[in-house]
CSV table of C-alpha atoms in Angstrom, one decimal:
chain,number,residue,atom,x,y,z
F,228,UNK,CA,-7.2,9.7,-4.2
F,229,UNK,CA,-8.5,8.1,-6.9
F,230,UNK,CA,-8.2,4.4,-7.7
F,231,UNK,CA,-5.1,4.8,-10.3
F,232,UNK,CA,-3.5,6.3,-7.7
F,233,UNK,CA,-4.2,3.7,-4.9
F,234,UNK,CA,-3.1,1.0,-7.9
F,235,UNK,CA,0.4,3.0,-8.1
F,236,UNK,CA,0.7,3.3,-4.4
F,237,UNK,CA,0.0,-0.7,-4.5
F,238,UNK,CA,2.7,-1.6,-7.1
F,239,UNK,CA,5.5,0.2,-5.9
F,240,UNK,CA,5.1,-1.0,-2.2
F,241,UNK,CA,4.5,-4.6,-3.5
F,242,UNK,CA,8.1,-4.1,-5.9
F,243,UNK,CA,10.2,-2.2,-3.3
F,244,UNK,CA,8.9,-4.8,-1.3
F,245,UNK,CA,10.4,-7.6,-3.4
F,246,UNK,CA,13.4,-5.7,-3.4
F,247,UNK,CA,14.4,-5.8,-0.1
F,248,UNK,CA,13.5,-9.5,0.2
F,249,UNK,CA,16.4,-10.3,-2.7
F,250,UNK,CA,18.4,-7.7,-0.5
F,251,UNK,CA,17.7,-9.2,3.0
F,252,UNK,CA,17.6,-13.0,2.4
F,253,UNK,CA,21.6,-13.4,2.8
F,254,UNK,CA,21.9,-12.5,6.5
F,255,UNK,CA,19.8,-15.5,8.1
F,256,UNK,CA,21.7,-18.3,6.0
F,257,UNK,CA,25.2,-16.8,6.6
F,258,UNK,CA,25.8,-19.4,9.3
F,259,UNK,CA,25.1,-22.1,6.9
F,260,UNK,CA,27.1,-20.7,3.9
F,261,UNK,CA,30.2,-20.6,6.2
F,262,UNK,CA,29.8,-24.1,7.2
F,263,UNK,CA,28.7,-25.6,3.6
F,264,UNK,CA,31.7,-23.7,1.8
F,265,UNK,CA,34.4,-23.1,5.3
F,266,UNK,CA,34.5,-19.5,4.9
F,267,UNK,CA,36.0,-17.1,7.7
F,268,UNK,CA,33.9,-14.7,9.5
F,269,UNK,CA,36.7,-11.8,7.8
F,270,UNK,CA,36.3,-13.3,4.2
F,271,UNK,CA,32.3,-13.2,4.6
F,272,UNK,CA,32.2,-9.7,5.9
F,273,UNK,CA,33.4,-8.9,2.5
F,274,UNK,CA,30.4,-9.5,0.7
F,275,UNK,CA,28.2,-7.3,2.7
F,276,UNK,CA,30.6,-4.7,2.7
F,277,UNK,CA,30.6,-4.9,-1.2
F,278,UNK,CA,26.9,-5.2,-1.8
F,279,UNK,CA,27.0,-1.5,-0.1
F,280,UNK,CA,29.7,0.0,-1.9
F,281,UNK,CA,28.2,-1.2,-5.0
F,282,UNK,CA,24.4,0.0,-3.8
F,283,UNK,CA,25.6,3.4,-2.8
F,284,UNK,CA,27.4,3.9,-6.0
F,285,UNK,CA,25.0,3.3,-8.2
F,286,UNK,CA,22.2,5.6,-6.6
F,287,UNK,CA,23.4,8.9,-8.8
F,288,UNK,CA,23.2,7.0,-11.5
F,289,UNK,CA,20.1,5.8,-11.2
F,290,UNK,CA,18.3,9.1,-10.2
F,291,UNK,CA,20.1,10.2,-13.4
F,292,UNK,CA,18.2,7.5,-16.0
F,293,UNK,CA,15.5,7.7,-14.1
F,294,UNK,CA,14.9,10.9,-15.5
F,295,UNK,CA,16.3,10.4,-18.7
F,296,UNK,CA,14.5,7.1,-19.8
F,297,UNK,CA,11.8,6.7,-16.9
F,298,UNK,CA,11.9,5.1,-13.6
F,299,UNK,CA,9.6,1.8,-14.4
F,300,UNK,CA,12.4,1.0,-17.1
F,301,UNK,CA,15.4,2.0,-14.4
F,302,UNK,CA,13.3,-0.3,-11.5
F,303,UNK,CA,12.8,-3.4,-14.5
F,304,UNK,CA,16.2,-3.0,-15.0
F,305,UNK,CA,17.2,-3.4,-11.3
F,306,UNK,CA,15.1,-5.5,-10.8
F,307,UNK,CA,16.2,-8.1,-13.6
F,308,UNK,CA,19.7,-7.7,-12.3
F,309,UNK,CA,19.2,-8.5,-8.5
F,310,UNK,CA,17.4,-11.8,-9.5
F,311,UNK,CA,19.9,-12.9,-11.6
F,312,UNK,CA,22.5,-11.9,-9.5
F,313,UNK,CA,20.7,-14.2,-6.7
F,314,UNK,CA,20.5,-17.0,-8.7
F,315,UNK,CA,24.1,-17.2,-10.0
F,316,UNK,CA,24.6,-16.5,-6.2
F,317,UNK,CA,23.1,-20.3,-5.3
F,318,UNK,CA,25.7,-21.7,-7.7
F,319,UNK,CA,28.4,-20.3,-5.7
F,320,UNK,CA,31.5,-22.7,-4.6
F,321,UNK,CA,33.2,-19.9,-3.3
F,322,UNK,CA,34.2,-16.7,-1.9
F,323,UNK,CA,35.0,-14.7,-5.0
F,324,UNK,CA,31.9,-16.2,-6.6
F,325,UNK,CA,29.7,-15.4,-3.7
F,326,UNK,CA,31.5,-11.9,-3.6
F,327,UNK,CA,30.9,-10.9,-7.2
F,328,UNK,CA,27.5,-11.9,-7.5
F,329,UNK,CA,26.8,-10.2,-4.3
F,330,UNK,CA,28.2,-6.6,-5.9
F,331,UNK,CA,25.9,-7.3,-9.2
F,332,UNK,CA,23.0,-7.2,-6.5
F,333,UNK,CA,24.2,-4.1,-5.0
F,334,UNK,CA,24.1,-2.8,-8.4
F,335,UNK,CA,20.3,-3.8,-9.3
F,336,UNK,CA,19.3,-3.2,-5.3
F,337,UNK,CA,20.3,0.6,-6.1
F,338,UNK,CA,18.0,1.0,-9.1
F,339,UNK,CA,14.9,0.1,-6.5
F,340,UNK,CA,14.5,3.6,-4.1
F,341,UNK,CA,15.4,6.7,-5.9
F,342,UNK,CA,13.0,5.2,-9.0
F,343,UNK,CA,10.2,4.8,-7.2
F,344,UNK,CA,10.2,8.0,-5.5
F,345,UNK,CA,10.4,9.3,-9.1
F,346,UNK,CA,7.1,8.1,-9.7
F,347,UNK,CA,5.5,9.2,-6.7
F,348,UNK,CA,6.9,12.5,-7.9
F,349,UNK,CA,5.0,12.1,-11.3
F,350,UNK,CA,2.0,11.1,-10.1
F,351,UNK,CA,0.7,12.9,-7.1
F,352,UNK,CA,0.6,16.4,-6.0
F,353,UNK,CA,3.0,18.3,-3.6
F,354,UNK,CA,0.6,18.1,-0.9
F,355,UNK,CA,-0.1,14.4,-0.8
F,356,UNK,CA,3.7,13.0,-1.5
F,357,UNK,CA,4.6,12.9,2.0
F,358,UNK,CA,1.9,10.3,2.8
F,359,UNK,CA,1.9,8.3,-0.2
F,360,UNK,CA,6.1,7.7,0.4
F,361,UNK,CA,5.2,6.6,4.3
F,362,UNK,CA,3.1,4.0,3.1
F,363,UNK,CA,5.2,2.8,0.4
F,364,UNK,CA,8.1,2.8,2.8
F,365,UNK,CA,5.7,0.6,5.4
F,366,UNK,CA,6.7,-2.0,2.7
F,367,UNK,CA,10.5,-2.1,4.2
F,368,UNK,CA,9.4,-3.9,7.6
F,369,UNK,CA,7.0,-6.0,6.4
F,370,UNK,CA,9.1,-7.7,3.9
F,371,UNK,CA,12.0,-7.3,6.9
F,372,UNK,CA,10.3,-9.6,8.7
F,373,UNK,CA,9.2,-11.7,5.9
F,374,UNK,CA,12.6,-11.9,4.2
F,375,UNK,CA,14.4,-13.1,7.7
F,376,UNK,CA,11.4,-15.6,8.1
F,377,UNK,CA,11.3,-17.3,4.5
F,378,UNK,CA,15.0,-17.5,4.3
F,379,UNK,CA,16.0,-18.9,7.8
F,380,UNK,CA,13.2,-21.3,6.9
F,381,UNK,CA,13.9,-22.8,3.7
F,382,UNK,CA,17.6,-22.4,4.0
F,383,UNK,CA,17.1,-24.9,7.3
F,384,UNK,CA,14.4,-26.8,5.7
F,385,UNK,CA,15.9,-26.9,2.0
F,386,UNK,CA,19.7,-25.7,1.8
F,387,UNK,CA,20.9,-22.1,1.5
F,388,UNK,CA,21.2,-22.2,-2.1
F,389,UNK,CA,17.5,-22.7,-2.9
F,390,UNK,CA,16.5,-19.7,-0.7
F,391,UNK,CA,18.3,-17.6,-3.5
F,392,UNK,CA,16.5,-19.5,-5.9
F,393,UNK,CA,13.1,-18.8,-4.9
F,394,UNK,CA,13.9,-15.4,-3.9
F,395,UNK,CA,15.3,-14.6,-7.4
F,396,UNK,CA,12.5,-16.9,-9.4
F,397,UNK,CA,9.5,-15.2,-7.9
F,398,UNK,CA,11.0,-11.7,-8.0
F,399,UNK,CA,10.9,-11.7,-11.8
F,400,UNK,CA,7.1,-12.2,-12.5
F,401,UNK,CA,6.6,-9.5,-10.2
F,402,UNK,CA,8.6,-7.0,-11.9
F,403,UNK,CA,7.1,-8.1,-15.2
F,404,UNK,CA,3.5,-7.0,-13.6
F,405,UNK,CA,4.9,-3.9,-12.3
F,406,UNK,CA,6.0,-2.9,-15.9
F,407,UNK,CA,3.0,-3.9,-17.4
F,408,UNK,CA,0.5,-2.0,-14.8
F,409,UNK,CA,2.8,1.4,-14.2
F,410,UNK,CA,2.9,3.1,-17.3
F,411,UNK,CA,5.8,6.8,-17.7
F,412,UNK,CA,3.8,10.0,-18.1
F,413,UNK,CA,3.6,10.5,-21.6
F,414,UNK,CA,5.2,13.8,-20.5
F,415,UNK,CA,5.8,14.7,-17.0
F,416,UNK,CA,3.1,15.8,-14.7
F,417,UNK,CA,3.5,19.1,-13.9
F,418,UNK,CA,1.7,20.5,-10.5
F,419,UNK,CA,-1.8,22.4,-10.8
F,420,UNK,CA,-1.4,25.7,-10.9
F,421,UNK,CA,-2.5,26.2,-7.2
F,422,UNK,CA,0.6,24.3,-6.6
F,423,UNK,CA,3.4,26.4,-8.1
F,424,UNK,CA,6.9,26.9,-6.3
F,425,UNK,CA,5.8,29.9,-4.4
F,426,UNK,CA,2.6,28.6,-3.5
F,427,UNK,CA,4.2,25.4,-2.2
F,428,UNK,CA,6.3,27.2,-0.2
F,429,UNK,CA,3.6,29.4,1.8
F,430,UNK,CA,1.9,25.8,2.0
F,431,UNK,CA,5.0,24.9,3.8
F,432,UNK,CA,4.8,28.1,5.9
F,433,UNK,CA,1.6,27.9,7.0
F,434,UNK,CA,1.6,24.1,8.2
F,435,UNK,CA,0.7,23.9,11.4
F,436,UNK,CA,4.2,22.0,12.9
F,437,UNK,CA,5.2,24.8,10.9
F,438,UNK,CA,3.9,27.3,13.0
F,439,UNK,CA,4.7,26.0,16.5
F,440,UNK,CA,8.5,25.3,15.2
F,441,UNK,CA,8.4,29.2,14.6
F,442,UNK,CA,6.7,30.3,18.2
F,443,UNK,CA,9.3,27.5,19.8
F,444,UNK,CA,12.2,28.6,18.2
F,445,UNK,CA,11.8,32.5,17.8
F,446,UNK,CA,14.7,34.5,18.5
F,447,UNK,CA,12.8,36.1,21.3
F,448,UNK,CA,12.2,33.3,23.2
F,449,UNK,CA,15.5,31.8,22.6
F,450,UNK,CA,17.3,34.4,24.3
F,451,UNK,CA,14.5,34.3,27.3
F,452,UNK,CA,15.3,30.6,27.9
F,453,UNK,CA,19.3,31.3,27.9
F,454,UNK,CA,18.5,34.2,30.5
F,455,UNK,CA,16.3,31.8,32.7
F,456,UNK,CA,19.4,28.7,32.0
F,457,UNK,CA,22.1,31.6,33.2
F,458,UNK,CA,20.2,32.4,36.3
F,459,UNK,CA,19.7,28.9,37.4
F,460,UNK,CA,22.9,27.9,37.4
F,461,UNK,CA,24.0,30.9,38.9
F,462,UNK,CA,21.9,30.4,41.4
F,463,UNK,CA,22.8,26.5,42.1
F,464,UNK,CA,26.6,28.0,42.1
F,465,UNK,CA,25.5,30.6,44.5
């Protein structure tokens, strides 16, 4: 790979990254929202469940401008969104506030996945997309671990509201350098011509898990190992 490519691969692990820990910081300071504001355990079930409603719904969507205006725009977009939406979040006094802003980050979380792998799509061939979307996924745990571990320690250290705060504040700069350094395809990169439909298919076919998944799973032998399963329990019955 070249270096442009490793500099994409960078960016969009770094911003995915970012996304999740505007996504992830709510669960560790839950405890400490119900007590500061005296909110059930049914009424704050509400806001995860609507943070996912609004996540999933907005996936089509965002698939669809991705292609239509460009996936950087569509993840800048998002992006913006989810901070904001995290730090009207801090000024919440209650559940319909906390709620409400919580569905706005669903909205802006949802513009973060099918985007990026958009881009990977634009930018490397058929035959290297598979690893380049493993690493960039590699970016969900890390920032898992880091988002449970800044939050639970600045909401006990500093209050819950500031950990929406931070999380929100230092999310925008990062999006800013992501639209600056990942520039759209002026138009869309197509695959080398080694790399057309057909020929991506008999790549597929010849693979080597390919292969086996044919030898294991023939007809042939499918049929031997119901004979052999047959007999032995015949046998045990016998």
């Amino acid at each position: 790979m070249t270096r442009e490519k490793f500099k994409i691969i960078f960016y969009c692990w770094f911003v995915y990254g970012f996304f999740y820990l505007n996504r992830l910081n709510l669960s560790p300071v839950i405890p400490l929202i119900m007590k500061d504001l005296d909110i059930s355990h049914a009424r704050i079930g509400l806001i995860g469940s609507l943070f996912y409603v609004f996540y999933t719904l907005v996936q089509l969507p965002a698939g669809f401008l991705s292609d239509r205006f460009g996936a950087g725009k569509v993840i800048f977009a998002g992006g913006l969104i989810s901070a904001f939406s995290n730090i009207v979040f801090s000024f919440s006094s209650g559940i319909w506030h906390l709620v409400s802003s919580q569905s706005l980050n669903g909205l802006g979380q949802g513009c973060g996945f099918s985007p990026i792998i958009k881009i990977i799509d634009q930018h490397f061939s058929f035959g290297q997309r598979g690893r380049v979307l493993g690493l960039v996924m590699t970016s969900t745990a890390v920032f898992n671990v880091a988002a449970f571990f800044l939050a639970g320690y600045i909401g006990q250290t500093y209050g819950w509201r500031q950990v929406f705060w931070v999380t929100g504040l230092v999310f925008i700069p990062v999006l800013i350098v992501f639209k600056l350094a990942i520039k759209n395809p002026s138009v869309h990169t197509s695959l080398p011509v080694e790399e057309t439909y057909s020929n991506c298919r008999q790549s597929i076919g010849n693979d080597f898990f390919t292969q086996i998944r044919k030898q294991v799973v023939s007809k042939k032998k499918c049929f031997l190992g119901i004979g052999f399963f047959a007999c032995a329990i015949s046998l045990t019955l016998i």
